[in-house]
Coordinates of C-alpha atoms in Angstrom, one line a residue:
X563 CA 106.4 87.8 75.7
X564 CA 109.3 86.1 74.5
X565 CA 112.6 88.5 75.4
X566 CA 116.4 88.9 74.7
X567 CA 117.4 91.0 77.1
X568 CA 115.4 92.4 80.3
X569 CA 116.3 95.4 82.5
X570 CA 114.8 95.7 85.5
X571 CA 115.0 98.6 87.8
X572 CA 116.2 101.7 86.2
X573 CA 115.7 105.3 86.6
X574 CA 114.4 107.2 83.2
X575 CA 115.7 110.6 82.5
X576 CA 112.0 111.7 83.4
X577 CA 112.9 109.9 87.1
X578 CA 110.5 106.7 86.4
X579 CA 111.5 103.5 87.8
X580 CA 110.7 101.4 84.6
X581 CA 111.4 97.8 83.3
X582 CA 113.1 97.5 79.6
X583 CA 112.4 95.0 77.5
X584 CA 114.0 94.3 74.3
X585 CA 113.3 91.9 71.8
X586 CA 115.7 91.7 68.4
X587 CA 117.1 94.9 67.7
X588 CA 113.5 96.7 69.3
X589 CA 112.5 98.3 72.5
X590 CA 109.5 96.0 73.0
X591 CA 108.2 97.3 76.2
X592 CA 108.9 100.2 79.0
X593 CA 107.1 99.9 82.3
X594 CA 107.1 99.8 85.9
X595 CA 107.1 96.6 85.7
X596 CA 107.9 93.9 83.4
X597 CA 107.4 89.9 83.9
X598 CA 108.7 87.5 81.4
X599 CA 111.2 85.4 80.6
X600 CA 114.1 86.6 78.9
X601 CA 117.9 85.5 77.6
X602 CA 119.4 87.8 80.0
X603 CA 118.2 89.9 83.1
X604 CA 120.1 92.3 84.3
X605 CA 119.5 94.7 87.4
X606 CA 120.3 97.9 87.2
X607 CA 119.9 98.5 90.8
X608 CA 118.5 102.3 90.5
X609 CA 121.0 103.4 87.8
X610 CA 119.8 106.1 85.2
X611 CA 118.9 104.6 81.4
X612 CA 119.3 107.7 79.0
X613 CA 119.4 107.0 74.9
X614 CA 122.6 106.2 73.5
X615 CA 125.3 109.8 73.2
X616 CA 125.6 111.6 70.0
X617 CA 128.3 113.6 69.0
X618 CA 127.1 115.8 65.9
X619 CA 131.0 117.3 65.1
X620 CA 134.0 115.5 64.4
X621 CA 137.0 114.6 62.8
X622 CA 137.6 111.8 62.9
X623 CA 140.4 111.5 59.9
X624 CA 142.9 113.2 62.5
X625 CA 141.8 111.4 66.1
X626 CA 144.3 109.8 67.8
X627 CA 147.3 111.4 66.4
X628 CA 148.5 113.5 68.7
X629 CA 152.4 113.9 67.9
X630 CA 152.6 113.6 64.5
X631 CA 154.7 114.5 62.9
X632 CA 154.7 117.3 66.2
X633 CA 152.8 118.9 68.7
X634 CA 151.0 122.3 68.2
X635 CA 153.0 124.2 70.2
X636 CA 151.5 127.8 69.7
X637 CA 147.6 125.7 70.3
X638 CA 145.9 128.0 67.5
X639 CA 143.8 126.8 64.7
X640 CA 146.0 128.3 62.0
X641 CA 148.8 126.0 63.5
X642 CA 146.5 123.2 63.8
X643 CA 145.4 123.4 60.2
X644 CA 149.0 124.0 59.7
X645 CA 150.2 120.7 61.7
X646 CA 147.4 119.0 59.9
X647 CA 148.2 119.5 56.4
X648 CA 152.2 117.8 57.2
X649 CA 150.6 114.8 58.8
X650 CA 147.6 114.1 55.5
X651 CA 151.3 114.2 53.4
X652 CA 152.2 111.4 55.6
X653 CA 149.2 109.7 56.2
X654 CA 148.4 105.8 55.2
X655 CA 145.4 103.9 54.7
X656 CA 145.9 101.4 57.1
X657 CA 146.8 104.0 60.1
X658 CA 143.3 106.3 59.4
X659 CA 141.5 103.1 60.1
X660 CA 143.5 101.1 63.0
X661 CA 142.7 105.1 65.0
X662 CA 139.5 105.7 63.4
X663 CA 138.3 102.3 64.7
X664 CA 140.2 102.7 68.0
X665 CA 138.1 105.4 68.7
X666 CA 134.9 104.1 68.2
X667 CA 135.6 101.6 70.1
X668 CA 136.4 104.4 73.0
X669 CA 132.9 105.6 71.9
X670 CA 131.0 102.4 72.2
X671 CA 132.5 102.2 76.1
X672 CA 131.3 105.4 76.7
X673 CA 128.0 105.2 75.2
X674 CA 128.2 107.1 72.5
X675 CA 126.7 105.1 69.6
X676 CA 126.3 108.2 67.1
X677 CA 128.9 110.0 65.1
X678 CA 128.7 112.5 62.6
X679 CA 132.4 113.5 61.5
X680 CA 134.1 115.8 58.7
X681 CA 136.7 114.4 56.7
X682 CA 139.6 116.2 54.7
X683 CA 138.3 116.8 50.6
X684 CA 141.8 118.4 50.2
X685 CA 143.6 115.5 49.0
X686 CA 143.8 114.3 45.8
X687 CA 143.7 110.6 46.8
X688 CA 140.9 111.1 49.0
X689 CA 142.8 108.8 51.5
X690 CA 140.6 110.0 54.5
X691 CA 137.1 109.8 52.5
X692 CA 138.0 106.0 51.2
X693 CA 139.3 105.1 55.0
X694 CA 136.7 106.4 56.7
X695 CA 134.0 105.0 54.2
X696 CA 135.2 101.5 54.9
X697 CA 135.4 102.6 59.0
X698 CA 131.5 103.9 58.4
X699 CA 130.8 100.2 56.5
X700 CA 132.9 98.1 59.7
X701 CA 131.3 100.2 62.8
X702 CA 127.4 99.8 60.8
X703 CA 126.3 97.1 63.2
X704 CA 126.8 98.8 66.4
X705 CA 127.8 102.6 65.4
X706 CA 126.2 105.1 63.5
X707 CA 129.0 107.2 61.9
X708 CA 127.9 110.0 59.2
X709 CA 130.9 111.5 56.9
X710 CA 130.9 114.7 56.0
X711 CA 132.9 116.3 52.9
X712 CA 134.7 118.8 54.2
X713 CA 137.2 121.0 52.0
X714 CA 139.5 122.0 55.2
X715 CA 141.7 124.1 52.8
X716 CA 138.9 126.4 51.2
X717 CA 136.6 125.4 48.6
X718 CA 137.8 127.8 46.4
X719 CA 141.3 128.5 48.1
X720 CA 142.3 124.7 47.5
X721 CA 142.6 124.5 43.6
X722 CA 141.7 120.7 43.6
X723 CA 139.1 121.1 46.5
X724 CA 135.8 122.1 44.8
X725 CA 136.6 119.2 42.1
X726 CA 137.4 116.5 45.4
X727 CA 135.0 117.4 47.2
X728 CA 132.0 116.3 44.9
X729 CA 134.2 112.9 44.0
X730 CA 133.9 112.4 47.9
X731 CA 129.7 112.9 47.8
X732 CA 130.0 110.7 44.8
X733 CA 131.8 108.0 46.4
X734 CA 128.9 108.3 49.1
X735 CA 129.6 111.1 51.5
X736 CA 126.6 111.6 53.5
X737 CA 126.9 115.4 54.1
X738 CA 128.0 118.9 52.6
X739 CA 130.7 120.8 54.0
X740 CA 132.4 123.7 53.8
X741 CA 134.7 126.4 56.0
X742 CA 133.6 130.0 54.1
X743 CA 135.7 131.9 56.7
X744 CA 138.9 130.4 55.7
X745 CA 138.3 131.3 52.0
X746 CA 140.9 134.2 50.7
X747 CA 137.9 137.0 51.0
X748 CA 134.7 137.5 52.4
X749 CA 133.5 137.4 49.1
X750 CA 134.5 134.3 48.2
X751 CA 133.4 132.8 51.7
X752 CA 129.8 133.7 50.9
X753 CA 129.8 132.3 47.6
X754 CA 131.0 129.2 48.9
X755 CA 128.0 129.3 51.0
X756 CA 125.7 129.9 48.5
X757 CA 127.3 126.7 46.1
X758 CA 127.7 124.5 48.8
X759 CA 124.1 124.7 49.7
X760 CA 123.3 124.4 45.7
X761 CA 125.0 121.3 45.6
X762 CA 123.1 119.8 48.8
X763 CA 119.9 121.2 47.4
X764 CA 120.7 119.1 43.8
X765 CA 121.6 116.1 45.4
X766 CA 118.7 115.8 48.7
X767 CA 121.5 115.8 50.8
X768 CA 122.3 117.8 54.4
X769 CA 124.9 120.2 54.7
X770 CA 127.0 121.0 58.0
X771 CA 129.5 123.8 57.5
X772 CA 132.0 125.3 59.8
X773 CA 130.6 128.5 60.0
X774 CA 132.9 131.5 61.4
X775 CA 135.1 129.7 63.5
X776 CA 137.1 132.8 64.4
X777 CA 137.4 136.0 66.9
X778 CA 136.6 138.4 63.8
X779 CA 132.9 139.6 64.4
X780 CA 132.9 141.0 60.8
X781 CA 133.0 137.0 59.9
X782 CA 129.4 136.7 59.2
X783 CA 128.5 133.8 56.8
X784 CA 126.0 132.3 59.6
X785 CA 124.0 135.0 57.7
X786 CA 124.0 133.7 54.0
X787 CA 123.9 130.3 55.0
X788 CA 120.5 131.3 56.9
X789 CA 119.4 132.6 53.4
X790 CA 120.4 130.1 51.2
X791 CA 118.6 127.6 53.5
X792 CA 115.2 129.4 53.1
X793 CA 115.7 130.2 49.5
X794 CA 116.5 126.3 48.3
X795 CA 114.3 124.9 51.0
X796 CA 117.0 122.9 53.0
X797 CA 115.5 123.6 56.3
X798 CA 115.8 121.3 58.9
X799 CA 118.4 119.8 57.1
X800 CA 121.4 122.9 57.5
X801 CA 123.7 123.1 60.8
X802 CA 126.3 125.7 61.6
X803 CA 129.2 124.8 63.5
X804 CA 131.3 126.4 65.8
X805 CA 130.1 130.3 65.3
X806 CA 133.0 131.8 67.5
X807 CA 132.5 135.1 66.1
X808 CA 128.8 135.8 67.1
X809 CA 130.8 135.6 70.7
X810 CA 132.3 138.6 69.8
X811 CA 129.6 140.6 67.3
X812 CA 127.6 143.9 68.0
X813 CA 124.5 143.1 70.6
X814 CA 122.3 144.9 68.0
X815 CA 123.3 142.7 64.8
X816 CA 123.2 139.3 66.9
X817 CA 119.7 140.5 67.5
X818 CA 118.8 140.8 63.6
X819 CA 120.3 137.5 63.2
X820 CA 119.3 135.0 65.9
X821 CA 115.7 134.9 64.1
X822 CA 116.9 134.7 60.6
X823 CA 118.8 131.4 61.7
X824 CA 115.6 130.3 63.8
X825 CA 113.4 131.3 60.7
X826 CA 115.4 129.2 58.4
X827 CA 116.0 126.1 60.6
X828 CA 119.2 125.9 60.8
X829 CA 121.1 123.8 63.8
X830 CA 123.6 125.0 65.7
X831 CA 126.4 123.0 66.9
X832 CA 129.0 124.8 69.3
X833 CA 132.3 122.6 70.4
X834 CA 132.9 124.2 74.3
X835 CA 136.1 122.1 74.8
X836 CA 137.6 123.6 71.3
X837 CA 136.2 126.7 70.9
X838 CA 137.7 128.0 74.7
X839 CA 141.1 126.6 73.9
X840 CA 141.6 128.0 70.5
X841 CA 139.5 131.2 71.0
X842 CA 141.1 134.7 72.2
X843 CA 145.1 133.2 71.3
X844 CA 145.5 136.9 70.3
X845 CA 143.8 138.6 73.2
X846 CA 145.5 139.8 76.3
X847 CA 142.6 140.8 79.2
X848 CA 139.9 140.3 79.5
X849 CA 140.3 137.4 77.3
X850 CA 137.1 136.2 74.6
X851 CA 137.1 132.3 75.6
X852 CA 135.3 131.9 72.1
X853 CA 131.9 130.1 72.7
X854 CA 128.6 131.0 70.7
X855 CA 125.4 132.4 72.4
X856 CA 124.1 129.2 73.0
X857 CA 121.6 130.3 75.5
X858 CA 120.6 133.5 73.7
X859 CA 120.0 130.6 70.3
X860 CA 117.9 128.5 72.6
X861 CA 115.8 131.3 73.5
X862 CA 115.0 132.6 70.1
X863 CA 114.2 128.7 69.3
X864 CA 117.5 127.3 67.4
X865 CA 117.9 124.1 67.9
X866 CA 121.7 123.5 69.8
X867 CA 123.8 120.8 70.5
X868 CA 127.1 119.9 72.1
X869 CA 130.0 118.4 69.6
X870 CA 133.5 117.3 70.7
X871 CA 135.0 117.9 67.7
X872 CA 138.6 116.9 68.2
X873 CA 140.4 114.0 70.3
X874 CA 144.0 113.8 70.5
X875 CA 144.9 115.7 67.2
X876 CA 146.8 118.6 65.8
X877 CA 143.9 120.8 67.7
X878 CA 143.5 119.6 70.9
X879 CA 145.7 117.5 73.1
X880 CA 143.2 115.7 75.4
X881 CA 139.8 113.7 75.1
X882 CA 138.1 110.7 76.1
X883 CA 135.2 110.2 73.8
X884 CA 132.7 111.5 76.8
X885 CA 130.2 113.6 75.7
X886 CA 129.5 114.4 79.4
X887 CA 133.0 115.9 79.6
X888 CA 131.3 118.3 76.1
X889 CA 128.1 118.8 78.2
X890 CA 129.6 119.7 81.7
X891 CA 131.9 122.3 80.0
X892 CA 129.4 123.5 78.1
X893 CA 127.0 124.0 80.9
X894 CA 130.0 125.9 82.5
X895 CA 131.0 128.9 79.9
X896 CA 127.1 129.1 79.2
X897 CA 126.6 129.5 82.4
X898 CA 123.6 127.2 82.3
X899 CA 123.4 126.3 85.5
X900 CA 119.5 126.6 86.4
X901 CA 117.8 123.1 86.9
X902 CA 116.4 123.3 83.5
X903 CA 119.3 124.4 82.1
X904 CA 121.2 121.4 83.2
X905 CA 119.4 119.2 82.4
X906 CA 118.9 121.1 78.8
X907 CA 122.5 120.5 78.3
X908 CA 122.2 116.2 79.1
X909 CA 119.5 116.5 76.4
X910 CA 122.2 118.6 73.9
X911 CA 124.6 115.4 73.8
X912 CA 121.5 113.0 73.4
X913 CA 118.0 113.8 72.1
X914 CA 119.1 117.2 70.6
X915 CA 121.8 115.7 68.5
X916 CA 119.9 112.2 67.4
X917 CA 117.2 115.1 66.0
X918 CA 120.5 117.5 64.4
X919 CA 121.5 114.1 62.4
X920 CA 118.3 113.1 61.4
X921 CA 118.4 109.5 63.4
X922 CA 115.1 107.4 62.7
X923 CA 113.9 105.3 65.5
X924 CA 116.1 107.1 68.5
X925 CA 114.9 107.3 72.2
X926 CA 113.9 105.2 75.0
X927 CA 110.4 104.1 73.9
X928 CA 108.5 101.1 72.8
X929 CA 109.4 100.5 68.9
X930 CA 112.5 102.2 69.1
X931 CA 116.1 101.1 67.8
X932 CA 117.1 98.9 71.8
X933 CA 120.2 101.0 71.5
X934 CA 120.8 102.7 75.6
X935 CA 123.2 103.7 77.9
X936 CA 123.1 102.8 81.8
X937 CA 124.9 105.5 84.2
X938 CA 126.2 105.5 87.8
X939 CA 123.5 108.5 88.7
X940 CA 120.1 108.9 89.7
X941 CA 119.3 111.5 87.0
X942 CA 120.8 113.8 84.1
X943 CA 122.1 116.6 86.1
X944 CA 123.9 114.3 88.4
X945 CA 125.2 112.2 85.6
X946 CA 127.0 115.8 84.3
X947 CA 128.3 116.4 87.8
X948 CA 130.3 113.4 88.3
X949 CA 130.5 112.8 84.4
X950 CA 129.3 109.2 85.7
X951 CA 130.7 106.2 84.9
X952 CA 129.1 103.6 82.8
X953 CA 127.7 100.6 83.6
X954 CA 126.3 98.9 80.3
X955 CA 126.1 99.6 76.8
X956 CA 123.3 98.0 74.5
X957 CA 123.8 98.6 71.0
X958 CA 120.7 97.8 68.7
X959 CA 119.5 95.4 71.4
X960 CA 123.1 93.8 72.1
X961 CA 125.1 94.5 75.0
X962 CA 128.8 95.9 73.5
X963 CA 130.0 97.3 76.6
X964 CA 129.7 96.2 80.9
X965 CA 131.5 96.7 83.8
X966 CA 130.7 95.6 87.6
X967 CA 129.9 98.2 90.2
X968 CA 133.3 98.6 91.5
X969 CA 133.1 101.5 94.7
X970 CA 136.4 103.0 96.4
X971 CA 136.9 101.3 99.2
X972 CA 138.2 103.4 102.6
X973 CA 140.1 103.2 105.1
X974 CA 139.3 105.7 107.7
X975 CA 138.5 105.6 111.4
X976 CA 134.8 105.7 112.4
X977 CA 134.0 106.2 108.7
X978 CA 132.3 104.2 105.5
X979 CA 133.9 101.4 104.2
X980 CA 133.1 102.7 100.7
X981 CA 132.5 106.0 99.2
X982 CA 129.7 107.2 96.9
X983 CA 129.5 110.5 95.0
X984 CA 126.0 110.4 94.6
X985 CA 124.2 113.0 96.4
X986 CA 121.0 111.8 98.8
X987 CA 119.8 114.8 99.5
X988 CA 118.7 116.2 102.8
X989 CA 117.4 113.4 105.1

């Protein structure tokens, strides 16, 4: 066998020691052991190989602007959206692309290699569709990015927004969007619902809405966009993000619901990080933090992931691209801290989400896309713990991103000489 690359001496997620072999762009071998002759070898010296990250929410027309034209000082979403709508009036071409691209390039050095992320249909010039489209055509060869058209001012509450946001899909949008809870009525939210999902039904395309982002339990749309999924046949195609307000609805209704969303398909996709900082702003104590019923969904068989959502924007003021940093806070407010629940939440930045965006070939198998991630840990869990650091990054069987192991040295008396976070265990 004839190889590019050769990795010898990894940990899989299931705890195998395996060989990888990758040929072209191809996994073209997994096992304990693997002799032949290759470009490169590298060892990986007991370090865990997991399948590339994939963030399933984001914006990633608004990353890395933190500042302008000001900071959120009040940290709600009506400010945000608020803060949002001065910088678009500002925004160029050229500066939507040198951050966008900064970003991914954050990504690829964190291993994150899939992206889906809204962009603004509430601008006549499209700006953010057209930058972003030429971002999606520049990141292709190592980065999957997936747009979606996302009317952040209402699509009916916008009077140009309906009309925008089909020239977005028709300028090649991957994805439907919508926000029904920040339309003028309920009304008017559910309708968007229902033409939103029409238009994705017409055109074979996905939809991805943010769905009840908000502490109002009466903010219910998580319901028609269960229905309309079932009655156009878009399931397995639908997600729901955010879904703040089933944090705060009735017992008795969220038990009506959870199987009408299971029934029909539809993904969930909760952003921990956001939803507990902009959450319960208008509570005193106790204080909602926000976050969606994620193990309650998992029980009743929803599929769930982990999204980031927002890096260094008018939203949120932190963010490195880690989708460890998603996962560990997730597992946190959850309180999904069983074994299997840990290592649930490793697979809701990675398997779960490559299935949420529909990525063919995904995973660490023979035949596969050769696109991996190589962490300082010995498995999932312990990756969350120490959010580990990242040792190599092969994109469609090319390494983008390396870095030498590189341990803190000590200086104590009658101690190590270096110190390692990873745990051992009881002798």
């Amino acid at each position: 066998m004839s190889l590019d690359l050769l990795l010898t001496g990894g940990i899989l997620p299931d705890g195998s020691r395996a060989d990888i072999a990758i040929a072209g762009d191809r996994i073209a071998g997994i096992a304990p052991r693997i002799e032949a002759e290759a470009g490169r070898s590298i060892d990986l010296a007991g370090c865990l190989v997991a399948p590339p990250f994939v963030d399933p929410h984001f914006h990633m027309d608004a990353t890395l602007s933190y500042g302008l034209p000001r900071i959120n000082a009040s940290g709600t979403l009506l400010e945000g959206i608020a803060l949002w709508g001065e910088l678009k009036a500002e925004m160029t071409h050229d500066a939507v692309v040198e951050r966008a691209l900064a970003y991914c390039d954050w990504a690829v050095s964190m291993g994150l290699l899939a992206i889906r992320s809204h962009v603004d249909t509430c601008d006549d010039r499209l700006l953010g569709v057209r930058a972003l489209i030429e971002v999606r055509e520049r990141v292709k060869p190592y980065l999957d990015l997936q747009l979606v058209a996302f009317p952040q001012d209402g699509f009916y509450r916008d009077p140009t927004a309906r009309a925008n946001t089909l020239r977005a899909l028709d300028l090649g949008v991957d994805v439907v969007g919508g926000i029904p809870h920040f339309e003028r009525t309920m009304a008017e939210g559910r309708a968007s619902v229902t033409e939103l999902c029409e238009i994705a039904a017409q055109r074979g395309l996905p939809v991805d809405l943010h769905c009840d982002e908000t502490d109002d339990p009466e903010s219910r749309h998580i319901e028609q966009l269960a229905f309309e999924t079932r009655r156009l046949g878009l399931q397995g195609r639908v997600a729901g993000s955010h879904l703040t307000s089933m944090h705060s609805m009735d017992n008795y209704y969220v038990s009506k619901l959870l199987p009408l969303i299971a029934e029909a398909g539809v993904a969930a996709i909760p952003n921990p990080l956001i939803n507990i900082t902009i959450q319960g702003r208008h509570d005193s104590y106790p204080k909602r933090r926000g976050l969606t019923r994620v193990p309650e969904m998992r029980a009743a068989g929803i599929r769930v992931g982990w999204g980031q959502d927002c890096v260094l924007d008018p939203w949120y003021s932190l963010g490195t691209a880690d989708m460890l940093d998603v996962a560990h806070m997730g597992l946190h407010v959850a309180q999904m801290t069983s074994p299997a629940e840990m290592r649930a939440c490793f697979d809701m930045v990675t398997e779960v989400n490559a299935a949420i965006l529909g990525l063919p070939d995904y995973g660490l198998r023979q035949g596969a896309l050769a696109s991996l991630v190589v962490l300082e840990a010995s498995d999932p869990v312990e990756a969350l713990r120490l959010r580990a650091t990242r040792r190599l990054v092969v994109s469609r069987g090319r390494v983008v991103a390396e870095r030498a192991a590189n341990p803190m040295r000590l200086t104590l008396p009658d101690r190590p000489q270096t110190c390692d976070r990873r745990f051992k265990g009881s002798a």
